[in-house]
Amino acid sequence: MPADTPSSEPGPGGTAPATSRRARRAAERAAQLEAELAAEQEVVSTGQLPLGEAELPAQPAEQAEPRELLTEPGPTSRAGRNLPVAIAVGLGLGAALLASLFFRKEIFLALAVLVCIGGLWELDRGLRTRDIRLPLLPLAVGTVGMLVSAYTAGIEALLVAFVLTAGGVFVWRVVDGGGVAALREATTGIFAAAYIPFLAGFLTIMLSADDGQWRVLMLIALVVANDTGGYTAGVLFGRHPMAPSVSPKKSWEGAVGSLVLAVAVGIGFALWCLDLDWWAGALLGVAAVIGAVFGDLAESMLKRDLGIKDMGTLLPGHGGILDRVDSILLAAPVVFALMLVLAPT
C-alpha cells in the first residue's frame, strides 16, 4: 500500500499558518501602497522624481517667428528729437507765419494772441503740478488788450495795458478766495502776464512799423538760426556743457554755432531787407542770440522746478507752444531796443 501523501487541506492545526500568510501579504501590499503615495506627494511638493526613475528629456519648444512691428518708431537724433516730424512741423509753422505776415498784418496779430493764450494754458497745466492755478480768464482778456494796444499805440499803451491786467488778475483771484493760496496764485498770474503777453507785445510793436513784416520776420529768423546753429554744432562738436544743472544738452560749442549762423542771417536781412549796414545786422544777430539763450535757459529752469520735460505736446517734435516761443519772448525786447537805435521808425 502506498505511503500516504501529505494533505493540502489544512488540518485542525493548520488554520493559523494560512491566516498569517494572508495577513503578511496584505501588510506588504499596504506598505507598498503607502510608499507609492509618499513618492507621489514628494514629486508634487519638490518637483523632483524619486531615485531610480529617470526624467524624460524635455522636447525643445518650437521658437515662434517674430511678429512684424505694426508701427516703427521714428528716427531720433542725439538731442532726443524726432527730426523728420520736427522739420515737417517747423515748415508748416513757417508757411503760416509768412502767409500771415505778408497777406495782412492783422492776421499775424490774431495768431500772436492765440499763441499767447495757448502758452498761458500750457503754463497753467504745468503749474498745477505744484498745486497753483492761473486765473486764465482775466489773463486772456489782458493778453488781447496788451497785444492790440502795443500794435495800435506803442510801448506806452503796452505798459498801461499790463498794469491794468496785473490789477485785474490780483482782484479776480482775491475776490475768488483769500489767504496765502490766493496771494501766491495772484502773484503767479502777474508773473505769467509779464512773461508771455507783455514780452510778446514788443513783437507787435515792431509789426506796426511800415516795414514791420520784415522786422518781425528777421527776429524770428534770427531765433531759428540760433536754434539751428546751436543744435547742429552741439550735436557735431558739443563737449563742454554751458549750464548742466539747467539744460544738460546745451553746450558752449553749440553757442558758437548759434552766433555764427545768427550773425550771417542778420547780415543778410540788414543788407537785403532793411537797408542797414552789415555791422548792424551782425549786432542784431549777437543780440538775438543773447536774448534767445537766456529765454531758453529761463524756461528750462521753470520746467526743472515744475518737474516736467515739456510744457505741452501740441507741436510734435517740438513739445508745446512755450517750448517753441520761449526764445522769441526774451529776444523780442532785446532786438526791439537795438532797432530803436539802428533804425528808428
Coordinates of C-alpha atoms in Angstrom, one line a residue, residues 21-244:
R21 CA 0.4 34.2 5.3
R22 CA -2.6 36.2 4.0
A23 CA -2.0 38.8 6.7
R24 CA 1.6 39.2 5.7
R25 CA 0.7 39.6 2.1
A26 CA -1.9 42.2 3.0
A27 CA 0.6 44.1 5.1
E28 CA 3.2 44.1 2.4
R29 CA 0.6 45.4 -0.1
A30 CA -0.4 48.1 2.3
A31 CA 3.2 49.1 2.8
Q32 CA 3.8 49.2 -0.9
L33 CA 0.7 51.5 -1.5
E34 CA 1.9 53.8 1.3
A35 CA 5.4 54.0 -0.3
E36 CA 3.9 54.9 -3.7
L37 CA 1.6 57.5 -2.2
A38 CA 4.6 59.1 -0.3
A39 CA 6.6 59.2 -3.5
E40 CA 3.8 60.9 -5.4
Q41 CA 3.5 63.5 -2.7
E42 CA 7.3 64.1 -2.8
V43 CA 7.1 64.8 -6.6
V44 CA 4.2 67.2 -6.1
S45 CA 5.9 69.1 -3.3
T46 CA 9.5 69.2 -4.7
G47 CA 9.0 68.8 -8.4
Q48 CA 11.7 66.0 -8.4
L49 CA 11.3 62.4 -9.3
P50 CA 12.3 59.8 -6.7
L51 CA 15.6 58.0 -7.1
G52 CA 15.7 55.3 -9.7
E53 CA 13.3 57.0 -12.0
A54 CA 14.7 58.9 -15.0
E55 CA 13.2 62.1 -16.1
L56 CA 12.4 62.2 -19.8
P57 CA 14.2 64.9 -21.7
A58 CA 12.0 67.8 -22.5
Q59 CA 11.3 68.3 -26.1
P60 CA 12.6 71.6 -27.4
A61 CA 9.8 74.0 -28.0
E62 CA 9.4 75.4 -31.4
Q63 CA 10.5 79.0 -31.5
A64 CA 7.8 81.4 -32.5
E65 CA 8.5 83.5 -35.5
P66 CA 8.9 87.2 -34.6
R67 CA 6.0 89.4 -35.4
E68 CA 6.3 92.4 -37.6
L69 CA 6.0 95.7 -35.8
L70 CA 2.8 97.4 -36.5
T71 CA 4.5 100.8 -36.3
E72 CA 8.1 101.7 -36.4
P73 CA 9.3 104.4 -34.2
G74 CA 10.5 107.5 -36.0
P75 CA 14.3 108.1 -36.1
T76 CA 15.5 110.2 -33.2
S77 CA 18.6 112.4 -33.1
R78 CA 21.3 112.6 -30.5
A79 CA 19.4 115.5 -29.0
G80 CA 16.3 113.4 -28.5
R81 CA 14.1 114.9 -31.2
N82 CA 12.1 113.1 -33.8
L83 CA 13.9 115.0 -36.5
P84 CA 11.6 114.4 -39.6
V85 CA 8.5 115.3 -37.6
A86 CA 10.2 118.4 -36.1
I87 CA 11.2 119.5 -39.6
A88 CA 7.7 119.0 -41.0
V89 CA 6.0 120.9 -38.2
G90 CA 8.6 123.7 -38.5
L91 CA 8.0 124.1 -42.2
G92 CA 4.2 124.2 -41.6
L93 CA 4.7 126.9 -38.9
G94 CA 7.0 128.8 -41.3
A95 CA 4.4 128.8 -44.1
A96 CA 1.7 130.0 -41.7
L97 CA 4.0 132.8 -40.5
L98 CA 4.8 134.0 -44.0
A99 CA 1.2 133.9 -45.1
S100 CA 0.0 135.9 -42.1
L101 CA 2.8 138.5 -42.3
F102 CA 2.6 139.3 -46.0
F103 CA -1.1 138.9 -46.5
R104 CA -2.4 141.1 -43.7
K105 CA -0.6 142.1 -40.5
E106 CA -3.8 141.8 -38.5
I107 CA -3.8 138.0 -39.2
F108 CA -0.4 137.7 -37.6
L109 CA -1.7 139.8 -34.7
A110 CA -4.6 137.4 -34.2
L111 CA -2.2 134.4 -34.4
A112 CA 0.0 136.1 -31.8
V113 CA -3.0 136.4 -29.5
L114 CA -3.9 132.8 -29.9
V115 CA -0.3 131.7 -29.3
C116 CA 0.0 133.7 -26.1
I117 CA -3.3 132.3 -24.8
G118 CA -2.2 128.8 -25.7
G119 CA 1.1 129.4 -23.8
L120 CA -0.8 130.7 -20.8
W121 CA -2.9 127.5 -20.8
E122 CA 0.2 125.3 -21.0
L123 CA 1.8 127.3 -18.2
D124 CA -1.3 126.7 -16.1
R125 CA -1.2 123.0 -16.7
G126 CA 2.5 122.9 -15.7
L127 CA 1.9 125.0 -12.5
R128 CA -0.8 122.6 -11.4
T129 CA 1.9 120.1 -10.6
R130 CA 2.7 122.4 -7.7
D131 CA -1.0 123.0 -6.9
I132 CA -1.0 126.5 -8.4
R133 CA -3.8 127.6 -10.8
L134 CA -3.7 130.7 -13.0
P135 CA -6.7 133.0 -13.4
L136 CA -7.0 132.3 -17.1
L137 CA -10.0 134.5 -18.0
P138 CA -8.5 137.8 -16.9
L139 CA -5.2 136.8 -18.3
A140 CA -6.8 136.1 -21.7
V141 CA -8.6 139.4 -21.7
G142 CA -5.4 141.2 -20.7
T143 CA -3.5 139.4 -23.5
V144 CA -5.8 140.8 -26.1
G145 CA -5.6 144.2 -24.6
M146 CA -1.8 144.2 -24.4
L147 CA -1.1 143.0 -27.9
V148 CA -3.7 145.1 -29.6
S149 CA -2.6 148.2 -27.6
A150 CA 1.0 147.6 -28.4
Y151 CA 0.2 147.3 -32.1
T152 CA -2.0 150.4 -32.3
A153 CA -0.4 152.8 -29.8
G154 CA 3.1 151.6 -28.9
I155 CA 5.0 150.9 -25.8
E156 CA 3.2 153.4 -23.5
A157 CA -0.1 151.7 -24.3
L158 CA 1.5 148.3 -23.7
L159 CA 2.7 149.3 -20.2
V160 CA -0.8 150.7 -19.3
A161 CA -2.4 147.5 -20.5
F162 CA 0.0 145.4 -18.5
V163 CA -0.7 147.4 -15.3
L164 CA -4.5 147.0 -15.8
T165 CA -4.0 143.3 -16.5
A166 CA -2.0 142.8 -13.3
G167 CA -4.6 144.7 -11.3
G168 CA -7.4 142.7 -12.8
V169 CA -5.6 139.4 -12.1
F170 CA -5.0 140.3 -8.5
V171 CA -8.6 141.5 -7.8
W172 CA -10.1 138.4 -9.6
R173 CA -8.1 136.0 -7.5
V174 CA -8.6 137.7 -4.2
V175 CA -12.3 138.0 -4.7
D176 CA -12.4 134.3 -5.5
G177 CA -10.9 133.5 -2.2
G178 CA -8.4 134.9 0.3
G179 CA -5.5 133.6 2.2
V180 CA -1.9 132.6 1.3
A181 CA -3.0 130.5 -1.6
A182 CA -4.8 133.5 -3.2
L183 CA -1.7 135.7 -2.8
R184 CA 0.5 133.0 -4.3
E185 CA -1.7 132.5 -7.3
A186 CA -2.3 136.2 -7.8
T187 CA 1.5 136.9 -7.9
T188 CA 2.0 133.9 -10.2
G189 CA -0.7 135.3 -12.5
I190 CA 1.1 138.6 -12.7
F191 CA 4.3 136.8 -13.5
A192 CA 2.5 134.9 -16.3
A193 CA 1.2 138.2 -17.7
A194 CA 4.7 139.7 -17.7
Y195 CA 6.4 136.6 -19.1
I196 CA 4.1 135.8 -22.1
P197 CA 1.8 138.6 -23.4
F198 CA 3.9 141.6 -22.2
L199 CA 7.1 140.3 -23.8
A200 CA 5.2 139.4 -26.9
G201 CA 3.9 142.9 -27.1
F202 CA 7.4 144.1 -28.3
L203 CA 6.9 141.8 -31.3
T204 CA 3.6 143.5 -32.2
I205 CA 5.2 147.0 -31.7
M206 CA 7.8 146.1 -34.4
L207 CA 4.9 144.7 -36.6
S208 CA 3.3 148.2 -36.5
A209 CA 6.2 149.8 -38.4
D210 CA 6.0 150.4 -42.2
D211 CA 8.4 147.6 -42.7
G212 CA 7.1 145.7 -39.7
Q213 CA 6.7 142.4 -41.5
W214 CA 10.4 142.4 -42.3
R215 CA 11.4 143.3 -38.8
V216 CA 9.2 140.5 -37.3
L217 CA 10.5 138.0 -39.9
M218 CA 14.1 139.0 -39.1
L219 CA 13.5 138.5 -35.4
I220 CA 12.0 135.0 -35.9
A221 CA 14.6 134.1 -38.5
L222 CA 17.4 135.1 -36.0
V223 CA 15.9 132.9 -33.3
V224 CA 15.5 130.0 -35.8
A225 CA 19.2 130.5 -36.8
N226 CA 20.1 130.4 -33.1
D227 CA 18.3 127.1 -32.6
T228 CA 19.5 125.5 -35.8
G229 CA 23.1 126.6 -35.5
G230 CA 23.3 125.6 -31.8
Y231 CA 21.6 122.3 -32.5
T232 CA 23.9 121.4 -35.4
A233 CA 27.1 122.5 -33.7
G234 CA 26.1 120.9 -30.4
V235 CA 25.4 117.5 -32.0
L236 CA 28.6 117.5 -34.0
F237 CA 31.1 119.2 -31.7
G238 CA 29.4 119.6 -28.3
R239 CA 31.8 118.7 -25.5
H240 CA 31.5 121.4 -22.8
P241 CA 28.1 121.9 -21.1
M242 CA 27.0 125.5 -20.8
A243 CA 24.6 125.0 -17.8
P244 CA 24.5 121.3 -17.0

